[in-house]
PDB file of C-alpha atoms in Angstrom:
ATOM      1  CA  MET I   1      14.666  -7.509 145.751  1.00  0.00           C
ATOM      2  CA  LYS I   2      10.964  -7.932 145.045  1.00  0.00           C
ATOM      3  CA  SER I   3       9.722  -7.562 141.501  1.00  0.00           C
ATOM      4  CA  PRO I   4       7.547  -4.505 140.957  1.00  0.00           C
ATOM      5  CA  ILE I   5       3.818  -5.139 140.923  1.00  0.00           C
ATOM      6  CA  PRO I   6       2.308  -4.666 137.438  1.00  0.00           C
ATOM      7  CA  GLN I   7       0.072  -1.605 137.175  1.00  0.00           C
ATOM      8  CA  SER I   8      -2.972  -3.706 136.252  1.00  0.00           C
ATOM      9  CA  VAL I   9      -2.600  -5.742 139.458  1.00  0.00           C
ATOM     10  CA  LEU I  10      -1.901  -2.643 141.519  1.00  0.00           C
ATOM     11  CA  THR I  11      -5.168  -1.140 140.275  1.00  0.00           C
ATOM     12  CA  GLN I  12      -7.018  -4.274 141.403  1.00  0.00           C
ATOM     13  CA  ILE I  13      -5.406  -4.114 144.843  1.00  0.00           C
ATOM     14  CA  LEU I  14      -6.219  -0.416 145.260  1.00  0.00           C
ATOM     15  CA  ARG I  15      -9.869  -1.139 144.448  1.00  0.00           C
ATOM     16  CA  ALA I  16      -9.930  -3.992 146.973  1.00  0.00           C
ATOM     17  CA  GLN I  17      -8.267  -1.745 149.536  1.00  0.00           C
ATOM     18  CA  GLN I  18     -10.896   0.941 149.063  1.00  0.00           C
ATOM     19  CA  ASN I  19     -13.654  -1.667 149.459  1.00  0.00           C
ATOM     20  CA  GLU I  20     -12.153  -2.789 152.767  1.00  0.00           C
ATOM     21  CA  ILE I  21     -11.925   0.697 154.264  1.00  0.00           C
ATOM     22  CA  THR I  22     -15.425   1.557 153.032  1.00  0.00           C
ATOM     23  CA  GLU I  23     -16.858  -1.537 154.692  1.00  0.00           C
ATOM     24  CA  TYR I  24     -14.836  -0.816 157.824  1.00  0.00           C
ATOM     25  CA  HIS I  25     -16.641   2.511 158.193  1.00  0.00           C
ATOM     26  CA  ILE I  26     -20.049   0.938 157.497  1.00  0.00           C
ATOM     27  CA  TYR I  27     -19.609  -1.851 160.058  1.00  0.00           C
ATOM     28  CA  SER I  28     -18.071   0.483 162.657  1.00  0.00           C
ATOM     29  CA  ARG I  29     -20.892   2.970 162.338  1.00  0.00           C
ATOM     30  CA  LEU I  30     -23.499   0.239 162.638  1.00  0.00           C
ATOM     31  CA  ALA I  31     -21.699  -1.288 165.639  1.00  0.00           C
ATOM     32  CA  ARG I  32     -21.958   2.036 167.481  1.00  0.00           C
ATOM     33  CA  ARG I  33     -25.678   2.426 166.728  1.00  0.00           C
ATOM     34  CA  VAL I  34     -27.282  -0.993 167.212  1.00  0.00           C
ATOM     35  CA  LYS I  35     -28.780  -1.611 170.647  1.00  0.00           C
ATOM     36  CA  ASP I  36     -28.183  -5.352 170.829  1.00  0.00           C
ATOM     37  CA  LYS I  37     -24.762  -5.829 172.453  1.00  0.00           C
ATOM     38  CA  GLY I  38     -24.202  -9.204 170.795  1.00  0.00           C
ATOM     39  CA  ASN I  39     -24.833  -7.792 167.331  1.00  0.00           C
ATOM     40  CA  SER I  40     -22.664  -4.792 168.147  1.00  0.00           C
ATOM     41  CA  ARG I  41     -19.717  -7.040 169.065  1.00  0.00           C
ATOM     42  CA  VAL I  42     -20.086  -9.073 165.870  1.00  0.00           C
ATOM     43  CA  LEU I  43     -20.260  -5.928 163.728  1.00  0.00           C
ATOM     44  CA  GLN I  44     -17.191  -4.447 165.400  1.00  0.00           C
ATOM     45  CA  GLN I  45     -15.289  -7.701 164.902  1.00  0.00           C
ATOM     46  CA  ILE I  46     -16.100  -7.639 161.186  1.00  0.00           C
ATOM     47  CA  ALA I  47     -15.084  -3.967 161.047  1.00  0.00           C
ATOM     48  CA  ASP I  48     -11.725  -4.749 162.673  1.00  0.00           C
ATOM     49  CA  GLU I  49     -11.088  -7.482 160.125  1.00  0.00           C
ATOM     50  CA  GLU I  50     -11.919  -5.111 157.278  1.00  0.00           C
ATOM     51  CA  LYS I  51      -9.377  -2.637 158.680  1.00  0.00           C
ATOM     52  CA  GLN I  52      -6.754  -5.392 158.947  1.00  0.00           C
ATOM     53  CA  HIS I  53      -7.386  -6.356 155.326  1.00  0.00           C
ATOM     54  CA  HIS I  54      -7.035  -2.719 154.265  1.00  0.00           C
ATOM     55  CA  ASP I  55      -3.715  -2.492 156.127  1.00  0.00           C
ATOM     56  CA  SER I  56      -2.514  -5.747 154.542  1.00  0.00           C
ATOM     57  CA  TRP I  57      -3.252  -4.427 151.037  1.00  0.00           C
ATOM     58  CA  ALA I  58      -1.533  -1.145 151.973  1.00  0.00           C
ATOM     59  CA  GLN I  59       1.754  -3.028 152.374  1.00  0.00           C
ATOM     60  CA  TYR I  60       1.695  -3.581 148.614  1.00  0.00           C
ATOM     61  CA  THR I  61       0.299  -0.229 147.483  1.00  0.00           C
ATOM     62  CA  ASN I  62       2.055   1.996 150.058  1.00  0.00           C
ATOM     63  CA  GLN I  63      -1.110   4.098 150.079  1.00  0.00           C
ATOM     64  CA  GLU I  64      -3.981   4.834 152.442  1.00  0.00           C
ATOM     65  CA  ALA I  65      -7.344   4.369 150.741  1.00  0.00           C
ATOM     66  CA  ARG I  66     -10.261   6.704 151.352  1.00  0.00           C
ATOM     67  CA  PRO I  67     -13.752   5.321 151.959  1.00  0.00           C
ATOM     68  CA  ARG I  68     -16.537   6.029 149.487  1.00  0.00           C
ATOM     69  CA  ARG I  69     -18.689   8.241 151.700  1.00  0.00           C
ATOM     70  CA  LEU I  70     -21.824   7.898 149.579  1.00  0.00           C
ATOM     71  CA  ILE I  71     -21.656   4.092 149.816  1.00  0.00           C
ATOM     72  CA  VAL I  72     -21.120   4.318 153.584  1.00  0.00           C
ATOM     73  CA  PHE I  73     -24.162   6.575 153.920  1.00  0.00           C
ATOM     74  CA  LEU I  74     -26.320   4.428 151.614  1.00  0.00           C
ATOM     75  CA  TYR I  75     -25.676   1.014 153.176  1.00  0.00           C
ATOM     76  CA  TYR I  76     -25.740   2.359 156.722  1.00  0.00           C
ATOM     77  CA  TRP I  77     -29.296   3.596 156.238  1.00  0.00           C
ATOM     78  CA  ILE I  78     -30.385   0.520 154.276  1.00  0.00           C
ATOM     79  CA  ALA I  79     -29.256  -1.600 157.226  1.00  0.00           C
ATOM     80  CA  ARG I  80     -30.938   0.682 159.770  1.00  0.00           C
ATOM     81  CA  VAL I  81     -34.262   0.819 157.909  1.00  0.00           C
ATOM     82  CA  LEU I  82     -34.516  -2.645 156.331  1.00  0.00           C
ATOM     83  CA  GLY I  83     -32.506  -4.649 158.834  1.00  0.00           C
ATOM     84  CA  LEU I  84     -28.885  -5.491 159.529  1.00  0.00           C
ATOM     85  CA  THR I  85     -28.894  -8.870 157.782  1.00  0.00           C
ATOM     86  CA  PHE I  86     -30.490  -7.542 154.591  1.00  0.00           C
ATOM     87  CA  GLY I  87     -28.259  -4.440 154.440  1.00  0.00           C
ATOM     88  CA  ILE I  88     -25.050  -6.363 155.032  1.00  0.00           C
ATOM     89  CA  LYS I  89     -25.820  -9.195 152.613  1.00  0.00           C
ATOM     90  CA  LEU I  90     -26.980  -6.744 149.944  1.00  0.00           C
ATOM     91  CA  MET I  91     -23.687  -4.921 150.310  1.00  0.00           C
ATOM     92  CA  GLU I  92     -21.766  -8.175 150.038  1.00  0.00           C
ATOM     93  CA  LYS I  93     -23.666  -9.049 146.863  1.00  0.00           C
ATOM     94  CA  ASN I  94     -23.357  -5.685 145.159  1.00  0.00           C
ATOM     95  CA  GLU I  95     -19.966  -4.468 146.226  1.00  0.00           C
ATOM     96  CA  GLU I  96     -17.361  -3.606 143.661  1.00  0.00           C
ATOM     97  CA  ARG I  97     -15.237  -6.619 144.590  1.00  0.00           C
ATOM     98  CA  ALA I  98     -17.089  -8.499 141.838  1.00  0.00           C
ATOM     99  CA  GLN I  99     -15.058  -6.389 139.415  1.00  0.00           C
ATOM    100  CA  ILE I 100     -11.774  -7.378 141.072  1.00  0.00           C
ATOM    101  CA  ASN I 101      -9.751 -10.163 139.504  1.00  0.00           C
ATOM    102  CA  TYR I 102      -8.492 -11.900 142.650  1.00  0.00           C
ATOM    103  CA  SER I 103      -6.907 -14.726 140.707  1.00  0.00           C
ATOM    104  CA  GLN I 104      -4.734 -12.136 138.949  1.00  0.00           C
ATOM    105  CA  ILE I 105      -3.664 -10.703 142.303  1.00  0.00           C
ATOM    106  CA  VAL I 106      -2.836 -14.132 143.778  1.00  0.00           C
ATOM    107  CA  GLY I 107      -0.871 -14.949 140.620  1.00  0.00           C
ATOM    108  CA  VAL I 108       1.504 -12.070 141.472  1.00  0.00           C
ATOM    109  CA  ILE I 109       1.145 -12.073 145.292  1.00  0.00           C
ATOM    110  CA  PRO I 110       0.489 -15.655 146.517  1.00  0.00           C
ATOM    111  CA  GLU I 111       0.239 -14.611 150.198  1.00  0.00           C
ATOM    112  CA  ALA I 112      -2.832 -12.519 149.308  1.00  0.00           C
ATOM    113  CA  GLN I 113      -4.807 -15.779 149.279  1.00  0.00           C
ATOM    114  CA  ARG I 114      -5.105 -15.553 153.075  1.00  0.00           C
ATOM    115  CA  ILE I 115      -6.896 -12.189 152.906  1.00  0.00           C
ATOM    116  CA  ILE I 116      -9.272 -13.454 150.240  1.00  0.00           C
ATOM    117  CA  GLU I 117     -10.146 -16.603 152.203  1.00  0.00           C
ATOM    118  CA  GLU I 118     -10.847 -14.593 155.363  1.00  0.00           C
ATOM    119  CA  GLU I 119     -13.008 -12.246 153.345  1.00  0.00           C
ATOM    120  CA  GLU I 120     -15.093 -15.007 151.809  1.00  0.00           C
ATOM    121  CA  VAL I 121     -15.336 -17.505 154.660  1.00  0.00           C
ATOM    122  CA  HIS I 122     -14.773 -15.974 158.090  1.00  0.00           C
ATOM    123  CA  GLU I 123     -16.919 -12.892 157.554  1.00  0.00           C
ATOM    124  CA  GLN I 124     -19.831 -15.019 156.339  1.00  0.00           C
ATOM    125  CA  LYS I 125     -19.629 -17.016 159.577  1.00  0.00           C
ATOM    126  CA  LEU I 126     -19.671 -13.792 161.589  1.00  0.00           C
ATOM    127  CA  ILE I 127     -22.633 -12.408 159.636  1.00  0.00           C
ATOM    128  CA  ALA I 128     -24.527 -15.623 160.417  1.00  0.00           C
ATOM    129  CA  LEU I 129     -24.139 -14.822 164.142  1.00  0.00           C
ATOM    130  CA  ILE I 130     -26.231 -11.655 163.842  1.00  0.00           C
ATOM    131  CA  ASN I 131     -29.550 -12.193 165.581  1.00  0.00           C
ATOM    132  CA  GLU I 132     -32.419 -10.160 164.127  1.00  0.00           C
ATOM    133  CA  GLU I 133     -35.965 -10.458 165.446  1.00  0.00           C
ATOM    134  CA  ARG I 134     -37.793  -9.728 162.208  1.00  0.00           C
ATOM    135  CA  LEU I 135     -36.069 -12.654 160.467  1.00  0.00           C
ATOM    136  CA  ASN I 136     -37.098 -14.982 163.285  1.00  0.00           C
ATOM    137  CA  TYR I 137     -40.710 -14.238 162.400  1.00  0.00           C
ATOM    138  CA  THR I 138     -40.422 -14.606 158.628  1.00  0.00           C
ATOM    139  CA  GLY I 139     -42.946 -17.452 158.670  1.00  0.00           C
ATOM    140  CA  SER I 140     -45.552 -15.242 160.342  1.00  0.00           C
ATOM    141  CA  ILE I 141     -44.941 -12.415 157.863  1.00  0.00           C
ATOM    142  CA  VAL I 142     -45.177 -14.824 154.916  1.00  0.00           C
ATOM    143  CA  LEU I 143     -48.444 -16.186 156.306  1.00  0.00           C
ATOM    144  CA  GLY I 144     -50.050 -12.738 156.550  1.00  0.00           C
ATOM    145  CA  LEU I 145     -48.630 -11.412 153.298  1.00  0.00           C
ATOM    146  CA  ASN I 146     -49.320 -14.459 151.170  1.00  0.00           C
ATOM    147  CA  ASP I 147     -52.836 -14.989 152.505  1.00  0.00           C
ATOM    148  CA  ALA I 148     -53.720 -11.324 151.953  1.00  0.00           C
ATOM    149  CA  LEU I 149     -52.352 -11.387 148.403  1.00  0.00           C
ATOM    150  CA  VAL I 150     -54.158 -14.584 147.420  1.00  0.00           C
ATOM    151  CA  GLU I 151     -57.423 -13.863 149.227  1.00  0.00           C
ATOM    152  CA  LEU I 152     -57.800 -10.174 148.512  1.00  0.00           C
ATOM    153  CA  THR I 153     -56.638 -10.162 144.893  1.00  0.00           C
ATOM    154  CA  GLY I 154     -59.208 -12.892 144.317  1.00  0.00           C
ATOM    155  CA  THR I 155     -61.900 -11.040 146.256  1.00  0.00           C
ATOM    156  CA  LEU I 156     -61.261  -7.719 144.528  1.00  0.00           C
ATOM    157  CA  ALA I 157     -61.152  -9.355 141.097  1.00  0.00           C
ATOM    158  CA  GLY I 158     -64.498 -11.038 141.704  1.00  0.00           C
ATOM    159  CA  LEU I 159     -66.127  -7.926 143.199  1.00  0.00           C
ATOM    160  CA  THR I 160     -64.768  -5.720 140.420  1.00  0.00           C
ATOM    161  CA  PHE I 161     -66.853  -7.366 137.741  1.00  0.00           C
ATOM    162  CA  ALA I 162     -69.781  -8.265 139.998  1.00  0.00           C
ATOM    163  CA  LEU I 163     -70.222  -4.667 141.258  1.00  0.00           C
ATOM    164  CA  GLN I 164     -68.499  -2.573 138.563  1.00  0.00           C
ATOM    165  CA  ASN I 165     -68.209   0.264 141.078  1.00  0.00           C
ATOM    166  CA  THR I 166     -64.856   1.252 142.568  1.00  0.00           C
ATOM    167  CA  LYS I 167     -66.216   2.701 145.833  1.00  0.00           C
ATOM    168  CA  LEU I 168     -68.455  -0.310 146.552  1.00  0.00           C
ATOM    169  CA  THR I 169     -65.599  -2.668 145.679  1.00  0.00           C
ATOM    170  CA  ALA I 170     -63.249  -0.742 147.992  1.00  0.00           C
ATOM    171  CA  LEU I 171     -65.806  -0.823 150.806  1.00  0.00           C
ATOM    172  CA  ALA I 172     -66.466  -4.543 150.482  1.00  0.00           C
ATOM    173  CA  GLY I 173     -62.753  -5.305 150.085  1.00  0.00           C
ATOM    174  CA  LEU I 174     -61.808  -3.198 153.103  1.00  0.00           C
ATOM    175  CA  ILE I 175     -64.383  -4.834 155.363  1.00  0.00           C
ATOM    176  CA  THR I 176     -63.294  -8.272 154.164  1.00  0.00           C
ATOM    177  CA  GLY I 177     -59.610  -7.442 154.550  1.00  0.00           C
ATOM    178  CA  ILE I 178     -59.844  -6.000 158.053  1.00  0.00           C
ATOM    179  CA  ALA I 179     -61.968  -8.907 159.292  1.00  0.00           C
ATOM    180  CA  ALA I 180     -59.577 -11.396 157.681  1.00  0.00           C
ATOM    181  CA  SER I 181     -56.498  -9.702 159.211  1.00  0.00           C
ATOM    182  CA  PHE I 182     -57.902 -10.154 162.717  1.00  0.00           C
ATOM    183  CA  SER I 183     -58.879 -13.713 161.869  1.00  0.00           C
ATOM    184  CA  MET I 184     -55.405 -14.555 160.572  1.00  0.00           C
ATOM    185  CA  ALA I 185     -53.707 -12.940 163.586  1.00  0.00           C
ATOM    186  CA  ALA I 186     -55.927 -14.909 165.965  1.00  0.00           C
ATOM    187  CA  SER I 187     -55.268 -18.133 164.054  1.00  0.00           C
ATOM    188  CA  GLU I 188     -51.509 -17.579 164.203  1.00  0.00           C
ATOM    189  CA  TYR I 189     -51.706 -16.871 167.929  1.00  0.00           C
ATOM    190  CA  LEU I 190     -53.636 -20.068 168.611  1.00  0.00           C
ATOM    191  CA  SER I 191     -51.345 -22.051 166.288  1.00  0.00           C
ATOM    192  CA  GLN I 192     -48.221 -20.908 168.140  1.00  0.00           C
ATOM    193  CA  ARG I 193     -49.832 -21.639 171.501  1.00  0.00           C
ATOM    194  CA  SER I 194     -50.848 -25.133 170.427  1.00  0.00           C
ATOM    195  CA  GLU I 195     -47.249 -25.836 169.367  1.00  0.00           C
ATOM    196  CA  GLY I 196     -45.945 -24.798 172.781  1.00  0.00           C
ATOM    197  CA  GLU I 197     -44.552 -21.456 171.597  1.00  0.00           C
ATOM    198  CA  SER I 198     -46.405 -19.336 174.155  1.00  0.00           C
ATOM    199  CA  GLU I 199     -43.664 -16.693 174.340  1.00  0.00           C
ATOM    200  CA  ARG I 200     -43.695 -16.181 170.572  1.00  0.00           C
ATOM    201  CA  ALA I 201     -47.474 -16.362 170.109  1.00  0.00           C
ATOM    202  CA  SER I 202     -48.327 -12.678 170.633  1.00  0.00           C
ATOM    203  CA  THR I 203     -45.421 -11.397 168.520  1.00  0.00           C
ATOM    204  CA  SER I 204     -46.125 -13.895 165.732  1.00  0.00           C
ATOM    205  CA  ALA I 205     -49.784 -12.859 165.696  1.00  0.00           C
ATOM    206  CA  LEU I 206     -48.776  -9.190 165.527  1.00  0.00           C
ATOM    207  CA  TYR I 207     -46.432  -9.746 162.565  1.00  0.00           C
ATOM    208  CA  THR I 208     -49.101 -11.761 160.739  1.00  0.00           C
ATOM    209  CA  GLY I 209     -51.847  -9.186 161.350  1.00  0.00           C
ATOM    210  CA  VAL I 210     -49.701  -6.167 160.432  1.00  0.00           C
ATOM    211  CA  ALA I 211     -48.408  -7.849 157.241  1.00  0.00           C
ATOM    212  CA  TYR I 212     -51.997  -8.687 156.272  1.00  0.00           C
ATOM    213  CA  ILE I 213     -53.494  -5.234 156.927  1.00  0.00           C
ATOM    214  CA  CYS I 214     -50.616  -3.387 155.188  1.00  0.00           C
ATOM    215  CA  THR I 215     -51.094  -5.574 152.110  1.00  0.00           C
ATOM    216  CA  VAL I 216     -54.855  -4.938 152.198  1.00  0.00           C
ATOM    217  CA  ALA I 217     -54.331  -1.171 152.321  1.00  0.00           C
ATOM    218  CA  LEU I 218     -52.013  -1.216 149.300  1.00  0.00           C
ATOM    219  CA  LEU I 219     -54.269  -3.470 147.224  1.00  0.00           C
ATOM    220  CA  ILE I 220     -57.406  -1.402 147.872  1.00  0.00           C
ATOM    221  CA  LEU I 221     -55.723   1.966 147.256  1.00  0.00           C
ATOM    222  CA  PRO I 222     -56.433   2.068 143.464  1.00  0.00           C
ATOM    223  CA  TYR I 223     -60.172   1.657 144.104  1.00  0.00           C
ATOM    224  CA  LEU I 224     -60.108   4.672 146.429  1.00  0.00           C
ATOM    225  CA  VAL I 225     -58.335   7.040 144.025  1.00  0.00           C
ATOM    226  CA  LEU I 226     -59.572   5.866 140.590  1.00  0.00           C
ATOM    227  CA  THR I 227     -63.071   5.768 139.105  1.00  0.00           C
ATOM    228  CA  ASN I 228     -62.580   3.202 136.325  1.00  0.00           C
ATOM    229  CA  TYR I 229     -63.102  -0.259 137.860  1.00  0.00           C
ATOM    230  CA  LEU I 230     -61.077  -2.148 135.248  1.00  0.00           C
ATOM    231  CA  LEU I 231     -58.136   0.254 135.560  1.00  0.00           C
ATOM    232  CA  SER I 232     -58.370  -0.103 139.341  1.00  0.00           C
ATOM    233  CA  LEU I 233     -58.143  -3.876 139.016  1.00  0.00           C
ATOM    234  CA  VAL I 234     -55.118  -3.658 136.714  1.00  0.00           C
ATOM    235  CA  CYS I 235     -53.366  -1.298 139.156  1.00  0.00           C
ATOM    236  CA  THR I 236     -54.170  -3.626 142.050  1.00  0.00           C
ATOM    237  CA  LEU I 237     -52.668  -6.597 140.221  1.00  0.00           C
ATOM    238  CA  VAL I 238     -49.543  -4.550 139.410  1.00  0.00           C
ATOM    239  CA  ILE I 239     -49.244  -3.568 143.084  1.00  0.00           C
ATOM    240  CA  ALA I 240     -49.674  -7.229 144.071  1.00  0.00           C
ATOM    241  CA  LEU I 241     -46.816  -8.229 141.751  1.00  0.00           C
ATOM    242  CA  ALA I 242     -44.665  -5.381 143.108  1.00  0.00           C
ATOM    243  CA  ILE I 243     -45.289  -6.549 146.694  1.00  0.00           C
ATOM    244  CA  ILE I 244     -44.451 -10.138 145.749  1.00  0.00           C
ATOM    245  CA  PHE I 245     -41.270  -8.961 143.986  1.00  0.00           C
ATOM    246  CA  ALA I 246     -40.102  -6.705 146.848  1.00  0.00           C
ATOM    247  CA  PHE I 247     -40.828  -9.197 149.603  1.00  0.00           C
ATOM    248  CA  ASN I 248     -39.242 -12.169 147.863  1.00  0.00           C
ATOM    249  CA  TYR I 249     -36.182 -10.120 146.919  1.00  0.00           C
ATOM    250  CA  TYR I 250     -35.802  -9.077 150.556  1.00  0.00           C
ATOM    251  CA  ILE I 251     -36.125 -12.652 151.844  1.00  0.00           C
ATOM    252  CA  SER I 252     -33.885 -14.088 149.118  1.00  0.00           C
ATOM    253  CA  VAL I 253     -31.091 -11.672 150.063  1.00  0.00           C
ATOM    254  CA  ALA I 254     -31.525 -11.863 153.849  1.00  0.00           C
ATOM    255  CA  LYS I 255     -31.868 -15.660 153.999  1.00  0.00           C
ATOM    256  CA  ASP I 256     -29.891 -16.709 150.875  1.00  0.00           C
ATOM    257  CA  LEU I 257     -32.908 -18.251 149.131  1.00  0.00           C
ATOM    258  CA  ASN I 258     -33.730 -18.702 145.452  1.00  0.00           C
ATOM    259  CA  PHE I 259     -35.468 -15.491 144.375  1.00  0.00           C
ATOM    260  CA  ARG I 260     -36.717 -16.558 140.940  1.00  0.00           C
ATOM    261  CA  ARG I 261     -38.410 -19.748 142.124  1.00  0.00           C
ATOM    262  CA  ARG I 262     -40.102 -18.085 145.117  1.00  0.00           C
ATOM    263  CA  PHE I 263     -41.286 -15.073 143.089  1.00  0.00           C
ATOM    264  CA  THR I 264     -42.630 -17.191 140.221  1.00  0.00           C
ATOM    265  CA  GLU I 265     -44.498 -19.549 142.532  1.00  0.00           C
ATOM    266  CA  MET I 266     -46.127 -16.774 144.579  1.00  0.00           C
ATOM    267  CA  ALA I 267     -46.980 -14.662 141.518  1.00  0.00           C
ATOM    268  CA  LEU I 268     -48.605 -17.558 139.653  1.00  0.00           C
ATOM    269  CA  ILE I 269     -50.747 -18.483 142.655  1.00  0.00           C
ATOM    270  CA  SER I 270     -51.941 -14.915 143.281  1.00  0.00           C
ATOM    271  CA  MET I 271     -52.626 -14.101 139.642  1.00  0.00           C
ATOM    272  CA  GLY I 272     -54.269 -17.478 139.045  1.00  0.00           C
ATOM    273  CA  VAL I 273     -56.674 -16.972 141.946  1.00  0.00           C
ATOM    274  CA  ALA I 274     -57.447 -13.449 140.701  1.00  0.00           C
ATOM    275  CA  LEU I 275     -58.243 -14.752 137.198  1.00  0.00           C
ATOM    276  CA  VAL I 276     -60.540 -17.496 138.494  1.00  0.00           C
ATOM    277  CA  SER I 277     -62.285 -15.070 140.854  1.00  0.00           C
ATOM    278  CA  PHE I 278     -62.796 -12.556 138.060  1.00  0.00           C
ATOM    279  CA  ALA I 279     -64.466 -15.290 135.989  1.00  0.00           C
ATOM    280  CA  ILE I 280     -66.652 -16.294 138.949  1.00  0.00           C
ATOM    281  CA  GLY I 281     -67.693 -12.674 139.440  1.00  0.00           C
ATOM    282  CA  TYR I 282     -68.706 -12.463 135.806  1.00  0.00           C
ATOM    283  CA  LEU I 283     -70.714 -15.712 135.959  1.00  0.00           C
ATOM    284  CA  ILE I 284     -72.501 -14.672 139.149  1.00  0.00           C
ATOM    285  CA  ARG I 285     -73.424 -11.300 137.676  1.00  0.00           C
ATOM    286  CA  VAL I 286     -74.788 -12.883 134.509  1.00  0.00           C
ATOM    287  CA  THR I 287     -76.560 -15.757 136.291  1.00  0.00           C
ATOM    288  CA  LEU I 288     -78.243 -13.626 138.955  1.00  0.00           C
ATOM    289  CA  GLY I 289     -78.825 -10.679 136.660  1.00  0.00           C
ATOM    290  CA  VAL I 290     -77.264  -8.266 139.173  1.00  0.00           C
ATOM    291  CA  ASP I 291     -77.136  -4.675 137.949  1.00  0.00           C
ATOM    292  CA  ILE I 292     -75.827  -2.011 140.320  1.00  0.00           C
TER     293      ILE I 292
END
């Protein structure tokens, strides 16, 4: 006769069981919706394993767990909007399993180690099989985003003090930004072609150009809606930091990279260029005696 499972351990198992059935519904729903057949098969395989894990835990709890519908809805749409890899890895990072004491469970039920190992190892291998186009062009996106942040924050900072007029600064920044976006896209296209990546060249150029122009639009926005040039500059710098934060968080989750190091490096470069450019704008205004 088996010893009864302590209530504290049973609570841990029930929580793990609910996690498994919740993830089963997320993966199954995604598997039915994604167009890529390879990704769909991988997602369904993960879903089936989640269901098997739920059933294995049920042997100890003698209960059927119900999925958390809000979590299913939330992560399904995160994955659909922001990408499968990001949505799935974010879920794996933030799921409630972090609050589960697996060592306590294994201490009472040694055979549970198999479920835990499958959860931690096999599923990560399956997730790595997911092929997502946007992640294949991360380098092109980084090129457009980073260049726009460094170049335009510097340009706007310099123009802000040189012109001291939000509309003129917005006009000059917009012309500069649009011209630079086409230039960067063309450069990326030629770079890919020269490296023998003819099939990727057009798509890489598109990702670079779109990333650049979207960043330009966000950075110039304060100058279009505000009248105080210094407040506009502050808002632009805040937006730049927000873009750097959001993008690096996305990449760090999707590609398992160090978020803090990437964010700090990119933020220091962008803000440093902005500071130097602001000083140059001041010196040029004073030296040339410009007064608009």
